[in-house]
Amino acid sequence: MITKNIKHFLFAGLVGCGFAAALTACTDTWDEHYDGSIAGVYEGSLWESLKGNPELSNFASVVQACGYDKSLASSQVFTVFAPTNESFSKEEADARIAEYNQQKGKVSDEDNTVIKEFVQNHIALYNYSVSPSSNDSIVLMNGKFAVLTNNSIHNSQFKAVNQVYKNGVLYTLQSPIDYASNLFEYLRKDADLDSVRLFLYNSLHYRKEFLPGASVEGGIDEQGRTIYLDSVWNQRNDLFSEIGRIGSEDSTYWMTVPTNAEWSRLVEEYTPYFNYDKNVGSLLTKGDRDSLVYTNIRLAIMKGTAFSRTVNERLLSGQATAANPLDSVFSENAVLNYNRRANTWGANFNYYQYFGPNMPYGVFNESEQVECSNGRLLKSNNWKIDKLDTFHRWIIIEAEKTGSIREISKMKDSKGDSVSVADAVSQRVNNDDFKSKVWNDGYIEFVPNSATEQAQVTFNITDVLSNISYDIYLVTVPALANDSNATAEQCIPSKMRCSLNYRDETGKSQSKNLGSGFIASGSTMDYLLLAEDFQFPTCTFDVKESEPITTLVIRPNVTAREYRDKTYTRTMRVDCILLVPHGTLELTENELGPVVNMYPHGKYTDRVFKYYYMLR
C-alpha cells in the first residue's frame, strides 16, 4: 500500500532542511537537540498516542480522515500540538472532516484548507522541546512561523509538554492554534477582493513545482516509484517579482489593495492606455498581444502597492505618530539608489514613492486594515495611488545614451562609399552656467560633413502609452554649454523640422509632420514644444523590440542662402527628447515656488523640473 504523501506546502526558497536549518539540523540526534525537561517517555508512535488518548479523540479523527495517521505512525520525526476535546468539540471535528471531503478530489492536498490550515498548522517536522527559558520561532508544516515558549505556541496555552514518543514529541493545548493567512492567501478568502485574486492566481503567472530533491523519501512502491513522506512544493508566481514577495512568510509587508468596485473602475480607466497593435505579439520575447494587454493593465494597478519593512522601518515598527508622521513610503518598485534611478527614469523622479501616506490624499488614507501573518493588508474603496506616480511617467530619451539614436542619414563620398551626413559628437557640460540645466550634463552635437547636405537623425522612442496625452519637447543646447568662450559663429541659432513615426491598430506605419520652423537659440537652452496634447493610437509599453516602433525624426531646415549668410546653422545640439504627461507643466513660475518649497522631493517632482530646468 502506498503511504499517503504529506504535502509540505512552502513558498519559494523555504524548502527542506534548508528551511529549518536555523532551528534544528536534519541530522540532529535526540540527545543533541533535546534540552527540555522530559514530561514522560512513552512506547509507541505519535499516532498511537493520539488514538489512545480519549481527550484527543476529536483532533485524532481529523488527522485520520486527512490521512495523516499513517505519517504520524512512520519513522519520520514530528512535533504535534494537539488541542483537547475541551476546546475542540466533536461537532467542530465533524465540520472539518466534511470540509476536507468536500474539497477532496477537487483540489490538490496542498491546497486543501483543512490540511493546510488545520492539520499542518498543528504539526512541525523534527522534534521540538521546551525549557523554562524557551522563546523560539519554529516552522509548522504549512510553512507558518510560530513562537514557541515554555507555556504556549502562537498564543495557544499548553496543558502538557514534552511528551516523548518514538517518532517525536507531543504537546496538548487548551485551544487550537489560530491559522493566520499571509497577504497572498488572504486574497483568496475575502469576497471584496475577488478581482485582485483572479489576477494574482491566474495560471498565466501562478504555478507550483514539486521539488523531489528537497522532499523526504519514504520508500518505493510496488511499481518502483518513490514514496514521499514530506513532499516539498515551490510556489511560483511571476508577479511576485513585479509586486513583492507577498506569499513569503519570512517577509513583512504592508499592502494596499483595491476592492472589486475600485478594481473595475481602474481597469476601465486604464484599458485604453494599453492598446497594442495587432502585430505586437511577434515583437515580444514571450507571450502574445492578448496576454500582454491583460497583464499590463492590471500590473499598472498592482505595481507599487507593497511596502517592505526592510525599507520602511518606521512604517512597520510603529514609530510613526501623529506628532511625527511618515513623510513618505517606498514601495517595492521604488528605486532607492540615486544613480540607478537617474539612469532608469531621470534624476530626481521618485516613482513608486508616495508622500504623506496618511494625509487625506495619501495612499493609506481611508483604508480598512486586515492583519496577516506576514504584514498588514489595507483594503481601499477610494484608490489614492495616482498613475502619474507609477506608470504614466515622463519618457526621457537622452541623446547621448546608447540606443537612443536609430540612424543618421548617409551620403556617398568621393569614393562612392556610404558615409553619415553628420558626425555625432558627444559633449559634456563644462560651463558652470549650464550645470544642472542640461539633462545628465551631456548632449550630442551633430556636425555636418558637407556644406550641401542636411543630416536627418532618427531617435528611438520607447514605452509610450496609447490614448493618453503627451506634450513632446525637443531640448536643445547652445555651444556655450561646452565652451564658455564659444565664438559668435558657433552661437548661430539652428532651424529644424521634425516628424513622428508610429503604428496604428492594424500595425500599419504612420507618419505625422510636427512642423518645419523649430528654432533653437544659439545662446540658451530651449524646450521646443513639438506637439501638445498628442495621443498615440497604440501602446509600446513593456514591448521587447528589436527596433522600436515609435521614432522621432529631426533634420535641419536651413536654405542655402540662410546657411551662406550665417542666419542659421545646420549643426544641431540635442540634449534629449521629452514626452511629458500633458498638463503637468502648466504651473507658472510664481505658482511653482510654493510647490518647490512644499514638495522638494515630492509627488510634484515633474512640475518642479519646469522650475529647475525651463524657467531658471
Coordinates of C-alpha atoms in Angstrom, one line a residue:
M1 CA 0.0 0.0 0.0
I2 CA 1.3 3.4 -0.9
T3 CA 2.0 5.7 2.1
K4 CA 0.0 8.9 1.8
N5 CA 2.1 11.9 0.9
I6 CA 2.3 14.8 3.4
K7 CA 2.0 17.9 1.3
H8 CA 4.6 20.3 2.7
F9 CA 3.4 23.5 1.1
L10 CA 6.1 26.1 1.3
F11 CA 6.8 29.3 -0.5
A12 CA 9.7 29.9 -2.9
G13 CA 13.1 29.5 -1.2
L14 CA 11.7 27.9 2.0
V15 CA 12.2 24.3 1.4
G16 CA 13.5 21.1 3.0
C17 CA 16.3 21.0 5.5
G18 CA 17.5 24.5 4.4
F19 CA 14.2 25.9 5.6
A20 CA 14.6 24.6 9.1
A21 CA 18.4 24.9 9.3
A22 CA 18.3 27.8 11.8
L23 CA 16.1 25.7 14.1
T24 CA 17.4 22.2 14.1
A25 CA 19.6 20.2 11.7
C26 CA 18.2 17.3 9.8
T27 CA 20.9 15.0 11.3
D28 CA 20.3 16.0 15.0
T29 CA 20.2 13.1 17.4
W30 CA 17.8 13.2 20.2
D31 CA 20.5 14.0 22.8
E32 CA 21.9 16.8 20.7
H33 CA 18.6 18.5 20.3
Y34 CA 16.6 17.7 23.4
D35 CA 17.1 20.4 26.0
G36 CA 13.8 20.4 27.9
S37 CA 12.7 18.5 31.0
I38 CA 11.1 15.2 29.9
A39 CA 7.5 15.0 30.9
G40 CA 7.4 11.4 30.0
V41 CA 9.0 8.9 27.6
Y42 CA 6.4 6.5 26.1
E43 CA 6.3 3.5 24.0
G44 CA 4.7 3.7 20.5
S45 CA 4.3 6.4 17.9
L46 CA 2.7 9.8 17.9
W47 CA -0.3 8.4 16.1
E48 CA -0.8 5.7 18.8
S49 CA -0.6 8.3 21.5
L50 CA -3.4 10.4 19.7
K51 CA -5.6 7.3 19.0
G52 CA -5.2 6.0 22.6
N53 CA -6.0 9.3 24.4
P54 CA -9.7 9.9 24.9
E55 CA -9.1 13.6 25.5
L56 CA -7.6 13.9 21.9
S57 CA -10.2 11.9 20.1
N58 CA -11.7 14.8 18.1
F59 CA -8.3 16.0 16.9
A60 CA -7.3 12.4 16.1
S61 CA -10.4 11.9 14.0
V62 CA -9.5 14.8 11.7
V63 CA -5.9 13.7 11.5
Q64 CA -7.1 10.2 10.4
A65 CA -9.7 11.5 8.0
C66 CA -7.0 13.5 6.2
G67 CA -4.6 10.5 6.0
Y68 CA -2.0 11.9 8.4
D69 CA -2.4 8.9 10.8
K70 CA 0.0 6.9 8.5
S71 CA 2.6 9.7 8.6
L72 CA 2.5 10.1 12.4
A73 CA 2.9 6.3 12.6
S74 CA 6.0 6.3 10.4
S75 CA 9.7 6.7 11.3
Q76 CA 9.7 10.4 10.3
V77 CA 10.2 12.7 13.3
F78 CA 7.4 15.2 14.1
T79 CA 6.3 17.5 16.9
V80 CA 2.5 17.5 17.4
F81 CA 0.4 20.2 19.1
A82 CA -3.0 18.6 19.8
P83 CA -6.0 20.5 21.2
T84 CA -8.0 18.6 23.7
N85 CA -11.7 17.9 23.3
E86 CA -12.5 20.6 25.8
S87 CA -11.6 23.3 23.2
F88 CA -12.2 21.3 20.0
S89 CA -15.6 19.6 20.0
K90 CA -16.8 16.6 18.1
E91 CA -19.1 19.0 16.1
E92 CA -16.1 21.1 15.1
A93 CA -14.2 18.0 14.1
D94 CA -17.1 16.6 12.0
A95 CA -17.3 20.0 10.3
R96 CA -13.6 19.9 9.5
I97 CA -13.9 16.4 8.1
A98 CA -16.9 17.3 6.0
E99 CA -15.0 20.3 4.6
Y100 CA -12.0 18.1 3.8
N101 CA -14.2 15.6 2.0
Q102 CA -15.9 18.4 0.0
Q103 CA -12.6 19.6 -1.3
K104 CA -11.0 16.1 -1.8
G105 CA -10.6 15.3 -5.5
K106 CA -11.4 18.9 -6.5
V107 CA -8.2 20.5 -5.2
S108 CA -4.7 19.1 -4.5
D109 CA -3.8 18.1 -0.9
E110 CA -1.5 21.1 -0.6
D111 CA -4.5 23.4 -1.4
N112 CA -7.0 21.6 0.8
T113 CA -7.7 24.1 3.5
V114 CA -8.3 21.5 6.2
I115 CA -4.9 20.0 5.7
K116 CA -3.1 23.3 5.2
E117 CA -4.9 25.5 7.8
F118 CA -5.7 22.9 10.5
V119 CA -3.7 19.6 10.4
Q120 CA -0.4 21.1 9.2
N121 CA -1.0 24.1 11.5
H122 CA -0.7 21.7 14.5
I123 CA 2.4 19.7 13.3
A124 CA 6.0 20.6 12.8
L125 CA 8.8 18.5 11.2
Y126 CA 11.5 17.4 13.6
N127 CA 11.4 17.3 17.4
Y128 CA 11.0 20.5 19.5
S129 CA 11.1 20.6 23.3
V130 CA 10.7 23.5 25.7
S131 CA 12.5 24.6 28.8
P132 CA 11.7 27.4 31.3
S133 CA 13.7 29.8 29.2
S134 CA 12.3 28.8 25.8
N135 CA 11.3 31.6 23.4
D136 CA 11.9 30.4 19.8
S137 CA 10.4 30.7 16.4
I138 CA 9.7 27.4 14.8
V139 CA 8.2 26.5 11.4
L140 CA 5.0 24.5 11.2
M141 CA 4.4 22.0 8.3
N142 CA 2.4 24.6 6.4
G143 CA 5.4 27.0 6.4
K144 CA 3.9 29.3 9.1
F145 CA 6.3 30.7 11.7
A146 CA 5.1 30.2 15.3
V147 CA 6.6 31.4 18.6
L148 CA 7.2 28.5 21.0
T149 CA 7.6 29.4 24.6
N150 CA 7.7 27.4 27.8
N151 CA 3.9 27.6 28.1
S152 CA 2.4 28.3 24.7
I153 CA 2.7 28.2 20.9
H154 CA 1.3 31.1 18.9
N155 CA -0.7 32.2 22.0
S156 CA -2.3 28.8 22.5
Q157 CA -1.6 27.7 26.0
F158 CA -0.2 24.2 26.8
K159 CA -1.9 21.7 29.1
A160 CA 1.0 19.2 28.8
V161 CA 4.5 19.5 27.3
N162 CA 7.5 17.4 26.2
Q163 CA 5.8 14.0 26.0
V164 CA 8.3 12.0 24.1
Y165 CA 7.3 9.1 21.7
K166 CA 9.5 7.0 19.4
N167 CA 9.0 9.4 16.5
G168 CA 8.6 12.7 18.1
V169 CA 7.2 15.0 20.8
L170 CA 3.5 15.6 21.8
Y171 CA 2.1 18.7 23.4
T172 CA -1.6 19.1 24.4
L173 CA -3.3 22.5 24.0
Q174 CA -6.0 24.4 25.8
S175 CA -7.2 25.8 22.4
P176 CA -6.4 25.1 18.7
I177 CA -3.7 27.2 17.1
D178 CA -5.3 30.0 15.0
Y179 CA -4.3 30.0 11.4
A180 CA -3.0 33.3 10.1
S181 CA -3.2 33.9 6.4
N182 CA -0.4 35.7 4.7
L183 CA -1.2 38.5 2.3
F184 CA -1.3 36.3 -0.8
E185 CA -3.5 33.7 0.9
Y186 CA -5.9 36.3 2.3
L187 CA -6.8 37.4 -1.2
R188 CA -8.5 34.1 -1.7
K189 CA -10.7 34.5 1.3
D190 CA -12.1 38.0 1.0
A191 CA -15.0 38.3 -1.4
D192 CA -14.4 42.0 -1.6
L193 CA -11.0 41.3 -3.3
D194 CA -12.1 38.7 -5.8
S195 CA -10.8 40.7 -8.8
V196 CA -7.3 41.0 -7.4
R197 CA -7.3 37.3 -6.5
L198 CA -8.3 36.3 -10.1
F199 CA -5.4 38.3 -11.4
L200 CA -2.7 37.1 -9.0
Y201 CA -3.8 33.5 -9.1
N202 CA -4.2 33.4 -12.8
S203 CA -2.4 30.3 -14.3
L204 CA -0.7 32.6 -16.8
H205 CA 1.6 33.6 -14.0
Y206 CA 0.9 31.3 -11.0
R207 CA 2.1 27.7 -10.7
K208 CA 3.6 25.2 -8.3
E209 CA 6.6 22.9 -8.8
F210 CA 7.3 19.7 -7.0
L211 CA 10.9 19.6 -5.6
P212 CA 11.9 15.9 -5.3
G213 CA 15.4 16.8 -4.2
A214 CA 14.1 18.7 -1.2
S215 CA 11.4 16.2 -0.3
V216 CA 11.6 13.4 2.3
E217 CA 11.6 9.9 0.7
G218 CA 9.6 7.2 2.4
G219 CA 10.4 4.1 0.3
I220 CA 9.5 2.5 -3.0
D221 CA 6.0 1.2 -4.0
E222 CA 5.2 -2.0 -6.0
Q223 CA 5.7 -0.1 -9.3
G224 CA 9.2 1.1 -8.3
R225 CA 8.0 4.7 -7.7
T226 CA 9.4 6.8 -4.9
I227 CA 7.0 7.4 -2.0
Y228 CA 7.4 10.8 -0.2
L229 CA 6.6 11.3 3.4
D230 CA 7.2 15.0 3.0
S231 CA 6.6 16.5 -0.4
V232 CA 8.0 19.9 -0.8
W233 CA 6.4 22.3 -3.3
N234 CA 7.8 25.5 -4.6
Q235 CA 5.1 28.1 -5.2
R236 CA 6.0 30.2 -8.2
N237 CA 4.4 33.4 -9.3
D238 CA 6.0 35.7 -11.9
L239 CA 4.1 38.6 -10.5
F240 CA 5.9 38.4 -7.1
S241 CA 9.0 39.8 -8.8
E242 CA 6.8 42.7 -10.1
I243 CA 4.9 43.5 -6.9
G244 CA 6.7 41.9 -3.9
R245 CA 7.1 38.6 -2.2
I246 CA 3.7 38.8 -0.6
G247 CA 3.4 35.0 -0.3
S248 CA 6.6 34.7 1.7
E249 CA 6.3 34.0 5.4
D250 CA 9.8 35.4 6.2
S251 CA 9.0 38.9 4.7
T252 CA 6.8 41.6 6.3
Y253 CA 4.8 44.0 4.2
W254 CA 2.0 46.5 4.2
M255 CA 0.0 46.2 1.0
T256 CA -2.8 48.4 -0.2
V257 CA -5.4 46.6 -2.4
P258 CA -8.4 47.9 -4.3
T259 CA -11.8 46.4 -3.6
N260 CA -13.8 44.9 -6.5
A261 CA -15.6 48.1 -7.3
E262 CA -12.4 50.2 -7.4
W263 CA -10.6 47.5 -9.4
S264 CA -13.4 47.6 -12.1
R265 CA -13.2 51.3 -12.2
L266 CA -9.4 51.3 -12.6
V267 CA -9.4 48.6 -15.3
E268 CA -12.0 50.5 -17.3
E269 CA -9.9 53.7 -17.0
Y270 CA -6.5 52.1 -17.8
T271 CA -7.6 49.8 -20.7
P272 CA -7.3 52.4 -23.4
Y273 CA -3.7 53.2 -22.3
F274 CA -2.6 49.6 -23.3
N275 CA -3.9 49.3 -26.8
Y276 CA -1.2 47.4 -28.6
D277 CA -1.3 47.0 -32.4
K278 CA -2.3 43.6 -33.8
N279 CA 1.3 42.7 -34.8
V280 CA 2.9 43.4 -31.4
G281 CA 3.0 39.7 -30.4
S282 CA 5.7 38.9 -33.0
L283 CA 7.9 41.6 -31.3
L284 CA 7.8 40.0 -27.9
T285 CA 10.4 37.7 -26.4
K286 CA 7.5 35.8 -24.9
G287 CA 3.7 36.0 -24.7
D288 CA 1.2 37.4 -27.2
R289 CA -0.9 40.6 -27.6
D290 CA -3.8 39.4 -25.5
S291 CA -1.7 38.3 -22.5
L292 CA 0.3 41.5 -22.8
V293 CA -2.8 43.6 -22.7
Y294 CA -4.4 41.7 -19.9
T295 CA -1.3 41.6 -17.7
N296 CA -0.1 45.2 -18.1
I297 CA -3.4 46.8 -17.5
R298 CA -3.6 45.0 -14.1
L299 CA 0.0 45.4 -13.3
A300 CA -0.5 49.1 -13.8
I301 CA -2.8 48.9 -10.8
M302 CA -0.8 46.5 -8.6
K303 CA 2.8 47.6 -9.1
G304 CA 3.8 49.9 -6.3
T305 CA 1.2 48.5 -3.7
A306 CA 3.6 46.5 -1.5
F307 CA 5.8 48.2 1.1
S308 CA 8.6 46.2 2.8
R309 CA 9.6 46.5 6.4
T310 CA 13.2 46.3 5.4
V311 CA 12.9 49.6 3.6
N312 CA 10.2 51.3 5.7
E313 CA 11.2 50.5 9.2
R314 CA 9.2 53.3 10.8
L315 CA 6.1 52.2 8.9
L316 CA 6.0 48.7 10.3
S317 CA 7.7 49.2 13.7
G318 CA 5.0 51.6 14.9
Q319 CA 7.4 54.5 15.3
A320 CA 5.3 56.9 13.2
T321 CA 2.9 59.0 15.3
A322 CA 0.5 61.9 14.8
A323 CA 3.2 64.3 16.0
N324 CA 5.9 62.6 13.9
P325 CA 4.0 61.2 10.9
L326 CA 5.5 59.4 7.9
D327 CA 6.8 61.8 5.3
S328 CA 6.9 59.1 2.6
V329 CA 6.8 55.4 2.0
F330 CA 8.8 53.4 -0.6
S331 CA 7.0 50.6 -2.4
E332 CA 8.9 47.5 -3.6
N333 CA 9.0 49.1 -7.1
A334 CA 10.7 52.3 -5.9
V335 CA 14.4 52.7 -6.9
L336 CA 16.4 53.8 -3.9
N337 CA 19.8 54.2 -5.4
Y338 CA 20.1 57.7 -6.9
N339 CA 22.4 56.8 -9.8
R340 CA 20.2 53.8 -10.8
R341 CA 17.1 55.9 -10.5
A342 CA 18.6 58.6 -12.7
N343 CA 19.6 56.0 -15.3
T344 CA 16.1 54.4 -15.2
W345 CA 13.7 57.4 -15.0
G346 CA 15.8 60.5 -14.9
A347 CA 17.4 62.2 -11.9
N348 CA 15.0 63.1 -9.0
F349 CA 12.0 61.2 -10.4
N350 CA 10.6 59.4 -7.3
Y351 CA 8.2 57.0 -9.0
Y352 CA 6.5 54.4 -6.7
Q353 CA 7.4 56.5 -3.7
Y354 CA 4.4 58.2 -2.0
F355 CA 4.4 61.3 0.1
G356 CA 2.2 61.9 3.1
P357 CA 0.8 58.4 3.0
N358 CA -1.6 59.1 6.0
M359 CA -2.6 62.5 4.8
P360 CA -6.1 62.9 3.2
Y361 CA -4.5 62.5 -0.3
G362 CA -2.2 59.7 1.0
V363 CA -2.1 56.1 -0.3
F364 CA -3.1 54.6 3.2
N365 CA -5.9 57.0 3.9
E366 CA -9.5 55.7 4.2
S367 CA -8.3 52.0 4.2
E368 CA -9.7 49.1 6.1
Q369 CA -6.8 47.3 7.9
V370 CA -6.5 43.5 8.0
E371 CA -3.7 41.8 9.9
C372 CA -1.9 38.9 8.1
S373 CA 0.9 36.5 9.1
N374 CA 3.4 38.5 7.0
G375 CA 2.1 42.0 7.4
R376 CA -1.0 44.2 7.0
L377 CA -3.4 44.4 4.1
L378 CA -5.2 47.7 3.5
K379 CA -8.5 47.4 1.6
S380 CA -9.3 50.6 -0.3
N381 CA -12.7 51.7 -1.6
N382 CA -11.1 55.0 -2.6
W383 CA -7.9 54.4 -4.5
K384 CA -5.3 57.1 -3.8
I385 CA -2.3 55.9 -6.0
D386 CA -2.0 58.4 -8.8
K387 CA -1.0 57.0 -12.2
L388 CA 1.4 59.9 -12.5
D389 CA 3.3 58.4 -9.6
T390 CA 3.6 55.0 -11.2
F391 CA 3.2 54.0 -14.9
H392 CA 2.2 57.3 -16.6
R393 CA 5.8 58.6 -16.4
W394 CA 7.9 61.1 -18.3
I395 CA 9.7 59.4 -21.2
I396 CA 13.2 60.8 -21.4
I397 CA 15.3 60.0 -24.4
E398 CA 18.8 61.1 -23.7
A399 CA 20.6 61.8 -27.0
E400 CA 23.9 60.5 -25.7
K401 CA 22.5 57.3 -24.2
T402 CA 23.3 54.1 -26.0
G403 CA 20.3 53.0 -28.2
S404 CA 18.7 56.4 -28.4
I405 CA 19.9 57.2 -31.9
R406 CA 18.4 54.8 -34.5
E407 CA 20.3 56.2 -37.5
I408 CA 21.9 59.2 -39.2
S409 CA 21.2 59.7 -42.9
K410 CA 24.0 58.8 -45.2
M411 CA 25.5 60.1 -48.4
K412 CA 28.1 58.9 -51.0
D413 CA 31.6 60.2 -50.5
S414 CA 34.2 60.8 -53.3
K415 CA 35.0 57.1 -53.4
G416 CA 31.3 56.1 -53.7
D417 CA 31.2 54.8 -50.1
S418 CA 28.2 55.4 -48.0
V419 CA 29.0 57.7 -45.0
S420 CA 27.0 59.6 -42.5
V421 CA 25.9 63.1 -43.4
A422 CA 26.9 64.3 -40.0
D423 CA 29.2 63.2 -37.2
A424 CA 27.6 62.6 -33.8
V425 CA 30.0 64.2 -31.2
S426 CA 29.3 63.5 -27.6
Q427 CA 29.8 66.6 -25.4
R428 CA 29.8 67.3 -21.7
V429 CA 28.9 70.5 -19.9
N430 CA 32.0 72.5 -18.9
N431 CA 30.3 75.9 -18.4
D432 CA 29.0 76.3 -14.8
D433 CA 26.1 78.4 -16.1
F434 CA 24.6 75.3 -17.7
K435 CA 25.4 72.8 -14.9
S436 CA 22.2 71.2 -13.6
K437 CA 20.3 72.6 -16.6
V438 CA 21.4 70.2 -19.2
W439 CA 19.9 66.8 -18.5
N440 CA 22.5 64.4 -17.2
D441 CA 25.1 67.1 -18.1
G442 CA 25.6 65.6 -21.6
Y443 CA 24.4 66.1 -25.1
I444 CA 25.1 65.2 -28.7
E445 CA 26.4 67.7 -31.3
F446 CA 25.5 66.7 -34.9
V447 CA 28.2 68.3 -37.1
P448 CA 27.5 68.2 -40.9
N449 CA 30.2 66.6 -43.1
S450 CA 29.1 68.5 -46.1
A451 CA 28.1 72.1 -46.8
T452 CA 25.3 70.9 -49.1
E453 CA 23.7 68.1 -47.1
Q454 CA 21.4 68.3 -44.1
A455 CA 21.6 65.4 -41.7
Q456 CA 18.4 63.5 -40.8
V457 CA 18.6 62.0 -37.3
T458 CA 16.2 59.3 -36.2
F459 CA 15.6 58.8 -32.4
N460 CA 14.0 55.7 -30.9
I461 CA 11.1 56.4 -28.6
T462 CA 10.1 53.5 -26.3
D463 CA 7.4 52.6 -23.7
V464 CA 4.7 55.0 -24.9
L465 CA 1.1 54.6 -23.7
S466 CA -1.9 54.8 -26.0
N467 CA -4.8 57.2 -25.9
I468 CA -3.3 59.4 -23.2
S469 CA -2.0 62.8 -23.8
Y470 CA 1.7 63.8 -24.0
D471 CA 3.4 67.1 -24.6
I472 CA 6.5 66.3 -26.7
Y473 CA 9.6 68.5 -26.3
L474 CA 12.9 68.7 -28.1
V475 CA 15.6 70.0 -25.7
T476 CA 18.5 71.8 -27.4
V477 CA 21.8 73.1 -26.0
P478 CA 24.0 76.0 -27.2
A479 CA 27.7 75.7 -27.9
L480 CA 28.3 77.8 -24.8
A481 CA 27.3 74.8 -22.6
N482 CA 30.6 73.1 -23.6
D483 CA 32.7 76.2 -24.1
S484 CA 32.1 79.5 -22.4
N485 CA 34.4 81.1 -25.0
A486 CA 32.4 79.9 -28.0
T487 CA 32.6 82.3 -30.9
A488 CA 29.7 84.2 -32.4
E489 CA 29.7 81.9 -35.4
Q490 CA 29.4 78.9 -33.1
C491 CA 26.4 80.5 -31.4
I492 CA 24.3 80.9 -34.6
P493 CA 20.8 79.5 -34.0
S494 CA 19.6 76.4 -35.8
K495 CA 16.3 75.7 -37.5
M496 CA 14.8 72.3 -37.7
R497 CA 11.8 70.3 -38.9
C498 CA 10.5 67.2 -37.1
S499 CA 8.2 64.3 -37.7
L500 CA 6.9 61.4 -35.7
N501 CA 6.5 57.8 -36.8
Y502 CA 4.3 55.2 -35.1
R503 CA 1.9 52.4 -35.9
D504 CA -1.9 52.3 -35.9
E505 CA -4.0 49.5 -34.5
T506 CA -3.7 47.4 -37.7
G507 CA 0.1 47.6 -37.5
K508 CA 0.4 50.0 -40.4
S509 CA 3.2 52.7 -40.1
Q510 CA 2.0 56.2 -39.8
S511 CA 3.9 59.5 -40.0
K512 CA 3.0 62.9 -38.6
N513 CA 4.7 66.1 -39.6
L514 CA 5.2 68.1 -36.5
G515 CA 6.4 71.3 -38.2
S516 CA 9.4 72.8 -40.1
G517 CA 10.1 76.0 -38.2
F518 CA 11.5 74.9 -34.8
I519 CA 14.3 77.4 -33.9
A520 CA 16.9 76.7 -31.3
S521 CA 18.7 79.7 -29.8
G522 CA 22.4 79.8 -30.2
S523 CA 23.0 81.1 -26.7
T524 CA 20.4 79.5 -24.4
M525 CA 18.8 76.1 -23.8
D526 CA 15.5 75.7 -25.5
Y527 CA 12.5 73.5 -24.8
L528 CA 10.9 73.3 -28.2
L529 CA 7.3 72.1 -27.9
L530 CA 6.9 69.8 -30.9
A531 CA 3.4 68.6 -30.1
E532 CA 0.9 69.4 -27.4
D533 CA -1.8 67.1 -26.1
F534 CA -0.7 64.3 -28.5
Q535 CA -2.1 60.8 -28.2
F536 CA -0.6 57.7 -29.7
P537 CA -3.2 55.3 -31.1
T538 CA -1.1 52.3 -29.9
C539 CA 1.0 51.4 -27.0
T540 CA 4.6 50.1 -26.8
F541 CA 4.9 49.9 -23.0
D542 CA 7.0 46.9 -22.0
V543 CA 7.3 45.7 -25.6
K544 CA 10.6 44.0 -26.3
E545 CA 11.5 45.5 -29.7
S546 CA 14.5 44.7 -31.9
E547 CA 13.8 48.1 -33.4
P548 CA 11.4 50.4 -31.6
I549 CA 8.1 51.1 -33.4
T550 CA 7.9 54.8 -32.5
T551 CA 10.6 57.2 -33.7
L552 CA 11.2 60.9 -33.9
V553 CA 13.0 62.3 -37.0
I554 CA 14.9 65.6 -36.8
R555 CA 16.7 67.4 -39.5
P556 CA 18.0 71.0 -40.2
N557 CA 15.6 73.1 -42.3
V558 CA 18.1 75.7 -43.4
T559 CA 18.1 77.1 -47.0
A560 CA 21.4 77.6 -48.9
R561 CA 21.1 81.3 -48.5
E562 CA 20.4 81.1 -44.8
Y563 CA 23.4 78.8 -44.4
R564 CA 25.6 81.1 -46.6
D565 CA 24.5 84.2 -44.8
K566 CA 25.0 82.5 -41.4
T567 CA 21.5 83.3 -40.4
Y568 CA 21.1 79.7 -39.2
T569 CA 23.5 76.8 -38.8
R570 CA 23.0 73.2 -39.8
T571 CA 24.8 71.9 -36.7
M572 CA 22.2 70.5 -34.2
R573 CA 22.9 70.2 -30.5
V574 CA 20.4 67.8 -28.9
D575 CA 20.2 67.3 -25.2
C576 CA 17.1 65.0 -25.0
I577 CA 13.5 64.4 -26.1
L578 CA 10.8 64.5 -23.5
L579 CA 7.4 63.0 -23.6
V580 CA 5.7 64.7 -20.7
P581 CA 2.2 63.7 -19.4
H582 CA 0.0 66.6 -20.7
G583 CA -0.8 69.2 -18.2
T584 CA 1.9 68.6 -15.6
L585 CA 3.9 71.6 -16.7
E586 CA 1.2 74.1 -16.7
L587 CA 2.2 75.9 -13.5
T588 CA 3.7 79.4 -13.8
E589 CA 6.9 80.4 -12.1
N590 CA 5.0 82.1 -9.3
E591 CA 2.9 79.0 -8.7
L592 CA 5.9 76.7 -8.8
G593 CA 7.7 78.5 -5.9
P594 CA 5.4 77.2 -3.2
V595 CA 5.3 73.8 -4.8
V596 CA 9.1 73.5 -4.7
N597 CA 9.1 74.6 -1.0
M598 CA 6.3 72.2 0.0
Y599 CA 7.5 69.2 -2.0
P600 CA 11.2 69.5 -2.6
H601 CA 11.3 65.7 -3.4
G602 CA 7.6 65.1 -3.6
K603 CA 4.9 63.9 -5.9
Y604 CA 5.1 67.2 -7.9
T605 CA 8.7 66.5 -9.0
D606 CA 7.7 66.7 -12.6
R607 CA 6.4 70.2 -12.1
V608 CA 9.5 71.1 -10.1
F609 CA 11.5 70.2 -13.2
K610 CA 9.9 73.1 -15.0
Y611 CA 11.2 75.4 -12.3
Y612 CA 14.7 73.9 -12.3
Y613 CA 15.2 73.4 -16.0
M614 CA 12.9 75.5 -18.0
L615 CA 12.5 78.7 -16.0
R616 CA 15.9 79.3 -14.5

